[in-house]
mmCIF file of C-alpha atoms and ligand atoms in Angstrom:
data_model
loop_
_atom_site.group_PDB
_atom_site.id
_atom_site.type_symbol
_atom_site.label_atom_id
_atom_site.label_comp_id
_atom_site.label_asym_id
_atom_site.label_seq_id
_atom_site.Cartn_x
_atom_site.Cartn_y
_atom_site.Cartn_z
ATOM 1 C CA MET A 672 -58.413 -33.592 24.714
ATOM 2 C CA THR A 673 -58.164 -35.743 27.828
ATOM 3 C CA ARG A 674 -60.007 -39.012 27.880
ATOM 4 C CA LYS A 675 -60.474 -40.340 31.401
ATOM 5 C CA TYR A 676 -61.025 -43.965 32.324
ATOM 6 C CA ASN A 677 -64.740 -44.667 32.097
ATOM 7 C CA PHE A 678 -66.211 -47.639 33.983
ATOM 8 C CA SER A 679 -69.832 -46.785 33.226
ATOM 9 C CA ALA A 680 -72.291 -49.690 33.036
ATOM 10 C CA GLY A 681 -74.093 -48.143 30.099
ATOM 11 C CA PRO A 682 -74.083 -46.083 28.013
ATOM 12 C CA ALA A 683 -70.520 -47.208 28.312
ATOM 13 C CA ALA A 684 -67.032 -46.459 27.057
ATOM 14 C CA LEU A 685 -66.415 -46.494 23.309
ATOM 15 C CA PRO A 686 -63.010 -47.105 21.738
ATOM 16 C CA ASP A 687 -60.954 -43.899 21.325
ATOM 17 C CA GLN A 688 -60.160 -44.759 17.704
ATOM 18 C CA VAL A 689 -63.852 -45.103 16.884
ATOM 19 C CA LEU A 690 -64.701 -41.711 18.357
ATOM 20 C CA GLN A 691 -61.786 -40.141 16.528
ATOM 21 C CA GLN A 692 -62.870 -41.585 13.213
ATOM 22 C CA ALA A 693 -66.479 -40.504 13.779
ATOM 23 C CA GLN A 694 -65.248 -37.040 14.649
ATOM 24 C CA ALA A 695 -63.022 -36.829 11.584
ATOM 25 C CA GLU A 696 -65.863 -37.709 9.225
ATOM 26 C CA LEU A 697 -68.752 -36.203 11.174
ATOM 27 C CA ALA A 698 -69.478 -33.195 8.984
ATOM 28 C CA ASP A 699 -68.259 -34.618 5.685
ATOM 29 C CA TRP A 700 -68.621 -38.362 5.348
ATOM 30 C CA GLN A 701 -66.096 -39.746 2.856
ATOM 31 C CA GLY A 702 -65.995 -36.600 0.776
ATOM 32 C CA LYS A 703 -69.746 -36.567 0.083
ATOM 33 C CA GLY A 704 -70.146 -33.116 1.622
ATOM 34 C CA LEU A 705 -72.655 -34.154 4.272
ATOM 35 C CA SER A 706 -72.826 -36.157 7.490
ATOM 36 C CA ILE A 707 -73.872 -39.788 7.605
ATOM 37 C CA MET A 708 -76.572 -38.488 9.987
ATOM 38 C CA GLU A 709 -78.006 -36.310 7.252
ATOM 39 C CA MET A 710 -78.392 -38.980 4.573
ATOM 40 C CA SER A 711 -81.389 -41.003 3.586
ATOM 41 C CA HIS A 712 -81.318 -44.444 5.150
ATOM 42 C CA ARG A 713 -82.161 -45.728 1.654
ATOM 43 C CA SER A 714 -79.217 -43.996 -0.032
ATOM 44 C CA ASP A 715 -76.535 -46.201 -1.556
ATOM 45 C CA GLU A 716 -74.069 -44.693 0.897
ATOM 46 C CA PHE A 717 -76.003 -45.547 4.033
ATOM 47 C CA VAL A 718 -77.059 -48.951 2.747
ATOM 48 C CA SER A 719 -73.389 -49.779 2.178
ATOM 49 C CA VAL A 720 -72.595 -48.745 5.765
ATOM 50 C CA ALA A 721 -75.521 -50.799 7.093
ATOM 51 C CA THR A 722 -74.662 -53.882 5.061
ATOM 52 C CA ALA A 723 -70.992 -53.760 6.047
ATOM 53 C CA ALA A 724 -71.924 -53.464 9.729
ATOM 54 C CA GLU A 725 -74.152 -56.525 9.486
ATOM 55 C CA GLN A 726 -71.498 -58.507 7.632
ATOM 56 C CA ASP A 727 -68.825 -57.567 10.171
ATOM 57 C CA LEU A 728 -71.079 -58.656 13.032
ATOM 58 C CA ARG A 729 -71.798 -61.907 11.188
ATOM 59 C CA ASP A 730 -68.051 -62.470 10.785
ATOM 60 C CA LEU A 731 -67.270 -61.615 14.395
ATOM 61 C CA MET A 732 -69.906 -63.956 15.839
ATOM 62 C CA GLN A 733 -69.838 -66.496 13.002
ATOM 63 C CA ILE A 734 -73.583 -66.132 12.633
ATOM 64 C CA PRO A 735 -74.991 -68.910 10.417
ATOM 65 C CA ASP A 736 -76.888 -67.951 7.241
ATOM 66 C CA HIS A 737 -80.239 -69.144 8.573
ATOM 67 C CA TYR A 738 -80.214 -66.396 11.184
ATOM 68 C CA LYS A 739 -81.435 -62.860 10.547
ATOM 69 C CA VAL A 740 -79.670 -59.916 12.116
ATOM 70 C CA LEU A 741 -82.009 -57.044 12.977
ATOM 71 C CA PHE A 742 -81.005 -53.480 13.857
ATOM 72 C CA LEU A 743 -83.905 -52.158 15.931
ATOM 73 C CA GLN A 744 -84.794 -49.449 18.428
ATOM 74 C CA GLY A 745 -86.454 -49.514 21.817
ATOM 75 C CA GLY A 746 -83.633 -51.055 23.837
ATOM 76 C CA ALA A 747 -83.423 -54.493 25.366
ATOM 77 C CA THR A 748 -86.452 -53.495 27.406
ATOM 78 C CA SER A 749 -88.675 -53.542 24.303
ATOM 79 C CA GLN A 750 -87.449 -57.065 23.635
ATOM 80 C CA PHE A 751 -88.949 -58.146 26.959
ATOM 81 C CA GLY A 752 -92.345 -57.691 25.275
ATOM 82 C CA MET A 753 -91.424 -58.457 21.676
ATOM 83 C CA ILE A 754 -90.145 -61.905 22.572
ATOM 84 C CA PRO A 755 -93.416 -63.342 23.908
ATOM 85 C CA MET A 756 -95.429 -61.519 21.228
ATOM 86 C CA ASN A 757 -93.334 -63.090 18.499
ATOM 87 C CA LEU A 758 -92.361 -66.471 19.857
ATOM 88 C CA LEU A 759 -95.377 -67.805 21.740
ATOM 89 C CA GLY A 760 -97.148 -68.841 18.546
ATOM 90 C CA GLN A 761 -99.893 -71.318 19.454
ATOM 91 C CA LYS A 762 -98.447 -71.872 22.907
ATOM 92 C CA THR A 763 -99.318 -70.033 26.104
ATOM 93 C CA GLN A 764 -96.336 -70.825 28.330
ATOM 94 C CA ALA A 765 -92.735 -69.710 28.476
ATOM 95 C CA ASP A 766 -89.840 -70.743 30.734
ATOM 96 C CA TYR A 767 -87.618 -68.149 32.404
ATOM 97 C CA ILE A 768 -84.518 -68.455 34.574
ATOM 98 C CA ASN A 769 -84.317 -65.821 37.304
ATOM 99 C CA THR A 770 -80.801 -64.631 38.090
ATOM 100 C CA GLY A 771 -81.390 -61.028 39.061
ATOM 101 C CA ILE A 772 -82.811 -57.642 38.250
ATOM 102 C CA TRP A 773 -82.805 -57.928 34.449
ATOM 103 C CA SER A 774 -84.287 -61.433 34.475
ATOM 104 C CA LYS A 775 -87.045 -60.169 36.729
ATOM 105 C CA LYS A 776 -87.888 -57.334 34.384
ATOM 106 C CA ALA A 777 -88.065 -59.744 31.464
ATOM 107 C CA ILE A 778 -90.295 -62.055 33.515
ATOM 108 C CA ALA A 779 -92.624 -59.258 34.597
ATOM 109 C CA GLU A 780 -93.166 -58.117 31.020
ATOM 110 C CA ALA A 781 -93.629 -61.648 29.662
ATOM 111 C CA LYS A 782 -96.393 -62.205 32.226
ATOM 112 C CA ARG A 783 -98.523 -59.744 30.268
ATOM 113 C CA TYR A 784 -98.645 -62.276 27.426
ATOM 114 C CA ALA A 785 -97.756 -65.700 28.739
ATOM 115 C CA GLN A 786 -97.968 -68.067 31.638
ATOM 116 C CA VAL A 787 -94.405 -67.720 32.876
ATOM 117 C CA ASN A 788 -92.709 -70.686 34.517
ATOM 118 C CA VAL A 789 -89.718 -69.596 36.569
ATOM 119 C CA VAL A 790 -87.771 -72.796 36.035
ATOM 120 C CA ALA A 791 -84.957 -71.898 38.400
ATOM 121 C CA SER A 792 -84.047 -68.963 40.616
ATOM 122 C CA THR A 793 -81.152 -68.219 42.921
ATOM 123 C CA GLU A 794 -82.948 -65.332 44.594
ATOM 124 C CA ALA A 795 -82.917 -67.163 47.959
ATOM 125 C CA GLU A 796 -79.126 -67.001 47.756
ATOM 126 C CA ASN A 797 -79.206 -63.335 46.889
ATOM 127 C CA PHE A 798 -78.230 -64.125 43.298
ATOM 128 C CA THR A 799 -74.661 -64.973 44.214
ATOM 129 C CA ARG A 800 -74.568 -67.816 41.666
ATOM 130 C CA VAL A 801 -76.464 -68.995 38.594
ATOM 131 C CA PRO A 802 -78.585 -72.150 38.780
ATOM 132 C CA ARG A 803 -76.820 -75.354 37.796
ATOM 133 C CA ALA A 804 -77.988 -77.182 34.680
ATOM 134 C CA ASP A 805 -79.531 -79.920 36.838
ATOM 135 C CA GLU A 806 -81.637 -77.365 38.707
ATOM 136 C CA LEU A 807 -83.597 -76.236 35.642
ATOM 137 C CA ASN A 808 -87.173 -77.529 35.821
ATOM 138 C CA LEU A 809 -88.017 -77.108 32.159
ATOM 139 C CA SER A 810 -91.618 -77.502 31.053
ATOM 140 C CA ALA A 811 -92.608 -79.474 27.966
ATOM 141 C CA GLU A 812 -95.241 -76.876 27.035
ATOM 142 C CA ALA A 813 -92.938 -73.849 26.951
ATOM 143 C CA ALA A 814 -92.633 -71.909 23.692
ATOM 144 C CA TYR A 815 -89.084 -70.921 24.627
ATOM 145 C CA LEU A 816 -86.576 -70.732 27.482
ATOM 146 C CA HIS A 817 -85.303 -67.253 28.357
ATOM 147 C CA TYR A 818 -82.261 -66.343 30.428
ATOM 148 C CA THR A 819 -79.909 -63.426 31.009
ATOM 149 C CA SER A 820 -76.344 -64.488 30.244
ATOM 150 C CA ASN A 821 -74.857 -61.619 32.236
ATOM 151 C CA GLU A 822 -76.663 -59.767 35.012
ATOM 152 C CA THR A 823 -75.194 -56.307 34.574
ATOM 153 C CA ILE A 824 -76.188 -55.056 38.022
ATOM 154 C CA GLY A 825 -75.406 -58.178 40.066
ATOM 155 C CA GLY A 826 -72.184 -58.960 38.193
ATOM 156 C CA LEU A 827 -73.325 -62.531 37.664
ATOM 157 C CA GLU A 828 -72.583 -64.415 34.453
ATOM 158 C CA PHE A 829 -73.511 -67.865 33.169
ATOM 159 C CA ASP A 830 -70.516 -70.131 32.675
ATOM 160 C CA TYR A 831 -72.557 -72.485 30.474
ATOM 161 C CA ILE A 832 -75.296 -72.342 27.849
ATOM 162 C CA PRO A 833 -78.507 -73.922 29.164
ATOM 163 C CA ASP A 834 -79.756 -76.881 27.182
ATOM 164 C CA ALA A 835 -83.451 -76.573 26.392
ATOM 165 C CA GLY A 836 -83.580 -79.495 23.960
ATOM 166 C CA GLN A 837 -85.900 -78.692 21.057
ATOM 167 C CA THR A 838 -87.292 -75.621 22.822
ATOM 168 C CA PRO A 839 -85.810 -72.414 21.381
ATOM 169 C CA LEU A 840 -83.337 -70.762 23.711
ATOM 170 C CA VAL A 841 -83.614 -66.977 24.056
ATOM 171 C CA VAL A 842 -80.890 -64.911 25.688
ATOM 172 C CA ASP A 843 -80.536 -61.333 26.859
ATOM 173 C CA MET A 844 -76.883 -60.754 25.980
ATOM 174 C CA SER A 845 -77.014 -56.980 26.433
ATOM 175 C CA SER A 846 -73.924 -56.728 28.586
ATOM 176 C CA ASP A 847 -71.741 -59.592 27.393
ATOM 177 C CA ILE A 848 -72.345 -59.896 23.658
ATOM 178 C CA LEU A 849 -69.021 -59.887 21.759
ATOM 179 C CA SER A 850 -67.033 -60.275 24.990
ATOM 180 C CA GLN A 851 -66.122 -63.889 24.299
ATOM 181 C CA PRO A 852 -66.954 -66.475 21.624
ATOM 182 C CA VAL A 853 -70.438 -68.051 21.713
ATOM 183 C CA GLU A 854 -71.959 -70.697 19.516
ATOM 184 C CA VAL A 855 -74.863 -68.836 17.904
ATOM 185 C CA SER A 856 -76.477 -72.028 16.642
ATOM 186 C CA ARG A 857 -77.314 -72.996 20.239
ATOM 187 C CA PHE A 858 -79.834 -70.138 20.343
ATOM 188 C CA GLY A 859 -83.193 -69.373 18.828
ATOM 189 C CA LEU A 860 -82.779 -65.682 19.541
ATOM 190 C CA ILE A 861 -80.051 -63.425 20.936
ATOM 191 C CA TYR A 862 -80.723 -59.796 21.786
ATOM 192 C CA ALA A 863 -78.671 -56.918 23.112
ATOM 193 C CA GLY A 864 -79.074 -53.216 23.671
ATOM 194 C CA ALA A 865 -76.093 -51.580 21.979
ATOM 195 C CA GLN A 866 -74.960 -49.217 24.694
ATOM 196 C CA LYS A 867 -72.844 -51.711 26.641
ATOM 197 C CA ASN A 868 -70.610 -53.509 24.211
ATOM 198 C CA ILE A 869 -71.714 -52.492 20.704
ATOM 199 C CA GLY A 870 -72.099 -48.740 20.305
ATOM 200 C CA PRO A 871 -74.230 -45.813 21.412
ATOM 201 C CA ALA A 872 -77.711 -46.094 22.928
ATOM 202 C CA GLY A 873 -80.659 -46.146 20.550
ATOM 203 C CA LEU A 874 -79.805 -49.354 18.726
ATOM 204 C CA THR A 875 -80.843 -52.877 19.693
ATOM 205 C CA VAL A 876 -79.409 -55.897 17.914
ATOM 206 C CA VAL A 877 -81.528 -59.048 17.517
ATOM 207 C CA ILE A 878 -80.144 -62.249 16.020
ATOM 208 C CA VAL A 879 -82.985 -64.651 15.301
ATOM 209 C CA ARG A 880 -83.310 -68.045 13.655
ATOM 210 C CA GLU A 881 -85.413 -67.655 10.521
ATOM 211 C CA ASP A 882 -87.867 -70.447 11.285
ATOM 212 C CA LEU A 883 -89.019 -68.547 14.392
ATOM 213 C CA LEU A 884 -90.295 -65.627 12.331
ATOM 214 C CA GLY A 885 -93.851 -65.138 11.122
ATOM 215 C CA GLN A 886 -95.853 -66.339 14.109
ATOM 216 C CA ALA A 887 -96.420 -63.055 15.941
ATOM 217 C CA LEU A 888 -99.655 -62.726 17.920
ATOM 218 C CA PRO A 889 -102.333 -61.053 15.754
ATOM 219 C CA THR A 890 -102.409 -58.015 18.049
ATOM 220 C CA THR A 891 -98.667 -57.389 17.682
ATOM 221 C CA PRO A 892 -97.966 -53.812 16.565
ATOM 222 C CA THR A 893 -96.293 -53.744 13.170
ATOM 223 C CA MET A 894 -93.120 -52.266 14.659
ATOM 224 C CA TYR A 895 -92.939 -55.120 17.175
ATOM 225 C CA ASP A 896 -93.086 -57.895 14.577
ATOM 226 C CA TYR A 897 -89.635 -59.360 13.862
ATOM 227 C CA LYS A 898 -90.741 -60.583 10.453
ATOM 228 C CA VAL A 899 -91.613 -57.066 9.321
ATOM 229 C CA HIS A 900 -88.078 -55.953 10.171
ATOM 230 C CA ALA A 901 -86.457 -59.063 8.739
ATOM 231 C CA ASP A 902 -88.301 -58.677 5.431
ATOM 232 C CA ALA A 903 -87.329 -54.997 5.214
ATOM 233 C CA ASP A 904 -83.650 -55.412 6.197
ATOM 234 C CA SER A 905 -84.441 -53.402 9.344
ATOM 235 C CA MET A 906 -85.653 -50.481 7.215
ATOM 236 C CA HIS A 907 -89.413 -50.771 7.589
ATOM 237 C CA ASN A 908 -89.162 -47.274 9.009
ATOM 238 C CA THR A 909 -86.191 -44.997 9.576
ATOM 239 C CA PRO A 910 -83.627 -46.972 11.572
ATOM 240 C CA PRO A 911 -81.236 -45.312 14.076
ATOM 241 C CA THR A 912 -78.750 -44.537 11.322
ATOM 242 C CA PHE A 913 -76.014 -42.861 13.345
ATOM 243 C CA ALA A 914 -76.004 -45.567 16.017
ATOM 244 C CA TRP A 915 -75.929 -48.249 13.304
ATOM 245 C CA TYR A 916 -72.996 -46.501 11.602
ATOM 246 C CA LEU A 917 -71.132 -46.172 14.877
ATOM 247 C CA ALA A 918 -71.744 -49.819 15.750
ATOM 248 C CA GLY A 919 -70.203 -50.620 12.367
ATOM 249 C CA LEU A 920 -67.067 -48.697 13.330
ATOM 250 C CA VAL A 921 -66.922 -50.612 16.620
ATOM 251 C CA PHE A 922 -67.194 -53.926 14.730
ATOM 252 C CA LYS A 923 -64.269 -52.904 12.481
ATOM 253 C CA TRP A 924 -62.284 -51.898 15.565
ATOM 254 C CA LEU A 925 -63.077 -55.242 17.169
ATOM 255 C CA LYS A 926 -61.891 -57.108 14.085
ATOM 256 C CA ALA A 927 -58.617 -55.196 14.353
ATOM 257 C CA GLN A 928 -58.274 -56.398 17.980
ATOM 258 C CA GLY A 929 -58.239 -59.992 16.776
ATOM 259 C CA GLY A 930 -62.007 -60.368 16.751
ATOM 260 C CA VAL A 931 -63.981 -61.835 19.612
ATOM 261 C CA GLU A 932 -61.256 -64.404 20.332
ATOM 262 C CA GLY A 933 -58.653 -61.665 20.611
ATOM 263 C CA ILE A 934 -60.726 -59.401 22.844
ATOM 264 C CA ALA A 935 -61.804 -62.348 25.019
ATOM 265 C CA GLU A 936 -58.202 -62.974 25.982
ATOM 266 C CA ILE A 937 -57.809 -59.363 27.057
ATOM 267 C CA ASN A 938 -61.190 -59.396 28.827
ATOM 268 C CA LEU A 939 -60.267 -62.481 30.840
ATOM 269 C CA ARG A 940 -56.957 -60.952 31.825
ATOM 270 C CA LYS A 941 -58.624 -57.698 32.900
ATOM 271 C CA ALA A 942 -61.240 -59.515 34.983
ATOM 272 C CA ARG A 943 -58.732 -61.880 36.597
ATOM 273 C CA LYS A 944 -56.498 -59.009 37.668
ATOM 274 C CA LEU A 945 -59.356 -57.001 39.138
ATOM 275 C CA TYR A 946 -60.913 -59.921 41.034
ATOM 276 C CA ALA A 947 -57.460 -60.946 42.272
ATOM 277 C CA ALA A 948 -56.948 -57.453 43.673
ATOM 278 C CA ILE A 949 -60.359 -57.570 45.384
ATOM 279 C CA ASP A 950 -59.727 -61.041 46.820
ATOM 280 C CA ALA A 951 -56.230 -60.154 48.030
ATOM 281 C CA SER A 952 -57.609 -57.593 50.445
ATOM 282 C CA ASP A 953 -60.043 -57.588 53.369
ATOM 283 C CA PHE A 954 -60.829 -54.018 52.495
ATOM 284 C CA TYR A 955 -62.757 -54.955 49.308
ATOM 285 C CA ALA A 956 -65.172 -57.813 48.653
ATOM 286 C CA ASN A 957 -67.196 -59.423 45.854
ATOM 287 C CA PRO A 958 -69.835 -62.003 46.861
ATOM 288 C CA ILE A 959 -70.287 -63.918 43.580
ATOM 289 C CA ALA A 960 -69.397 -67.622 43.265
ATOM 290 C CA LEU A 961 -66.069 -67.854 41.424
ATOM 291 C CA PRO A 962 -67.282 -69.581 38.223
ATOM 292 C CA ASN A 963 -70.122 -67.052 37.844
ATOM 293 C CA ARG A 964 -68.205 -63.846 38.332
ATOM 294 C CA SER A 965 -68.907 -61.573 35.398
ATOM 295 C CA ILE A 966 -65.977 -60.673 33.190
ATOM 296 C CA MET A 967 -67.805 -57.472 32.167
ATOM 297 C CA ASN A 968 -69.297 -55.992 35.354
ATOM 298 C CA VAL A 969 -67.385 -56.232 38.619
ATOM 299 C CA PRO A 970 -69.349 -55.071 41.659
ATOM 300 C CA PHE A 971 -67.462 -54.712 44.911
ATOM 301 C CA THR A 972 -68.068 -53.356 48.372
ATOM 302 C CA LEU A 973 -65.843 -51.645 50.897
ATOM 303 C CA ALA A 974 -65.650 -53.286 54.322
ATOM 304 C CA ASP A 975 -66.219 -49.822 55.756
ATOM 305 C CA THR A 976 -69.232 -48.505 53.841
ATOM 306 C CA GLN A 977 -68.631 -45.088 55.401
ATOM 307 C CA LEU A 978 -65.721 -44.729 53.012
ATOM 308 C CA GLU A 979 -67.754 -45.239 49.846
ATOM 309 C CA SER A 980 -68.358 -41.624 49.009
ATOM 310 C CA ARG A 981 -64.690 -40.770 49.690
ATOM 311 C CA PHE A 982 -63.710 -43.604 47.384
ATOM 312 C CA LEU A 983 -65.850 -42.236 44.578
ATOM 313 C CA VAL A 984 -64.665 -38.660 45.028
ATOM 314 C CA GLU A 985 -61.004 -39.637 45.064
ATOM 315 C CA ALA A 986 -61.436 -42.064 42.171
ATOM 316 C CA GLU A 987 -62.959 -39.323 40.082
ATOM 317 C CA ALA A 988 -60.122 -36.970 40.994
ATOM 318 C CA ALA A 989 -57.742 -39.697 39.807
ATOM 319 C CA GLY A 990 -59.529 -39.831 36.447
ATOM 320 C CA LEU A 991 -61.550 -42.988 37.155
ATOM 321 C CA LEU A 992 -65.185 -42.295 36.331
ATOM 322 C CA ASN A 993 -68.538 -43.927 37.001
ATOM 323 C CA LEU A 994 -67.587 -46.478 39.644
ATOM 324 C CA GLN A 995 -70.761 -46.062 41.658
ATOM 325 C CA GLY A 996 -72.838 -49.257 41.946
ATOM 326 C CA HIS A 997 -76.376 -49.372 40.580
ATOM 327 C CA ARG A 998 -78.781 -47.247 42.609
ATOM 328 C CA SER A 999 -80.731 -50.378 43.594
ATOM 329 C CA VAL A 1000 -77.769 -52.165 45.210
ATOM 330 C CA GLY A 1001 -75.202 -49.541 46.189
ATOM 331 C CA GLY A 1002 -71.519 -50.299 46.614
ATOM 332 C CA MET A 1003 -69.142 -49.978 43.681
ATOM 333 C CA ARG A 1004 -69.187 -51.422 40.212
ATOM 334 C CA ALA A 1005 -66.505 -51.353 37.565
ATOM 335 C CA SER A 1006 -67.849 -52.186 34.132
ATOM 336 C CA ILE A 1007 -64.944 -53.367 32.047
ATOM 337 C CA TYR A 1008 -66.440 -53.858 28.608
ATOM 338 C CA ASN A 1009 -64.423 -54.413 25.437
ATOM 339 C CA ALA A 1010 -63.610 -50.728 25.031
ATOM 340 C CA VAL A 1011 -62.185 -50.433 28.564
ATOM 341 C CA SER A 1012 -58.473 -51.035 28.172
ATOM 342 C CA GLU A 1013 -56.233 -53.174 30.300
ATOM 343 C CA THR A 1014 -54.408 -49.949 31.200
ATOM 344 C CA ALA A 1015 -57.667 -48.569 32.615
ATOM 345 C CA VAL A 1016 -58.151 -51.670 34.766
ATOM 346 C CA GLU A 1017 -54.550 -51.461 35.983
ATOM 347 C CA ALA A 1018 -55.073 -47.817 36.894
ATOM 348 C CA LEU A 1019 -58.174 -48.782 38.868
ATOM 349 C CA ILE A 1020 -56.327 -51.519 40.743
ATOM 350 C CA GLU A 1021 -53.494 -49.161 41.568
ATOM 351 C CA PHE A 1022 -55.985 -46.600 42.842
ATOM 352 C CA MET A 1023 -57.787 -49.192 44.965
ATOM 353 C CA GLN A 1024 -54.540 -50.317 46.559
ATOM 354 C CA HIS A 1025 -53.477 -46.760 47.207
ATOM 355 C CA PHE A 1026 -56.874 -45.888 48.699
ATOM 356 C CA GLU A 1027 -56.715 -48.882 51.006
ATOM 357 C CA LYS A 1028 -53.191 -48.043 52.161
ATOM 358 C CA THR A 1029 -54.073 -44.495 53.065
ATOM 359 C CA ARG A 1030 -57.092 -45.688 55.090
ATOM 360 C CA ALA A 1031 -55.690 -48.762 56.845
HETATM 361 C C1 PLP B 2353 -78.915 -52.531 30.138
HETATM 362 C C2 PLP B 2353 -79.634 -53.834 30.120
HETATM 363 C C3 PLP B 2353 -80.994 -53.930 29.750
HETATM 364 C C4 PLP B 2353 -81.843 -52.717 29.405
HETATM 365 O O1 PLP B 2353 -81.439 -52.146 28.233
HETATM 366 P P1 PLP B 2353 -82.217 -50.871 27.623
HETATM 367 O O2 PLP B 2353 -81.516 -50.735 26.319
HETATM 368 O O3 PLP B 2353 -82.010 -49.735 28.554
HETATM 369 O O4 PLP B 2353 -83.641 -51.235 27.468
HETATM 370 C C5 PLP B 2353 -81.569 -55.176 29.718
HETATM 371 N N1 PLP B 2353 -80.869 -56.286 30.032
HETATM 372 C C6 PLP B 2353 -79.575 -56.228 30.400
HETATM 373 C C7 PLP B 2353 -78.851 -57.485 30.735
HETATM 374 C C8 PLP B 2353 -78.917 -55.000 30.459
HETATM 375 O O5 PLP B 2353 -77.631 -54.944 30.820
#
């Protein structure tokens, strides 16, 4: 088996050890004579897997007891609608910060339910930085403030947690959850699709403060009501059992890496090295303001765009996969999530330098 270096933005790389363990116990989970995929979600076996995964995530993020952790389906995209449905309550307005493509999608969906106030946007600057704290025009009537901590496509990441006062803060952490420590108590709700930094696609994690539950709009479908899932330990219906199990293996792996603190050190080193290589050359460029450069998604362009397809072909031949930028922006993008090793990033840098030398 040869595992190549995978820089996919999502579904993204998973740790080798996790895949090996899943493979080893795929057909016969812990001597039970069947796969974890073939068990009832209500069996003692699966419930123990589910509970351990939640506890490990709670440990990793130091999630306080008055927060519920939900294991849902529908992707982060479903959250774009679930959030206003569940959090507006008696209010009709919600504040959103616009930092790029994912913020815009969240805003567009929220507009179906709420009067959306875009309290700050850096679109006029092509989303090359996040708004400063003093640029946020928060409204007193907002039910919550929503932002995207890491814009996966733009490669733009907040270097601070916005302060919304008493207004609950809601964050789309799909592409940077578990990449570095965050203070969960600053948030009303954190959500993330699993396929970037947690596990396989099909699972969405929601971490929500308990007092925000139970005020869903009356028209909210049962499956879109957080309280229904919270009351049923995310087993109101059949949850995505295999994805939940696999996320649990990733959480155990992450604990073995020194937890979020341990992986953050590696992540920062990986990102610094890659940005340094980009900045050291006129051949490559990244437009994002230094403090807002994402440590998870590193987009870059080639000065000579004619060379892009050659770059991708040769990178793939060198065992470096999925470096093509998002179809909406072009260029290159290296996603360097937790499961992408420092060795992989070093191999990419070496390739980039070699490619430049042979073209200069
Ligand atoms: C990938 C991504 C999404 C969409 O996730 P789905 O699970 O495909 O719905 C939303 N927000 C951010 C920041 C993302 O990176």
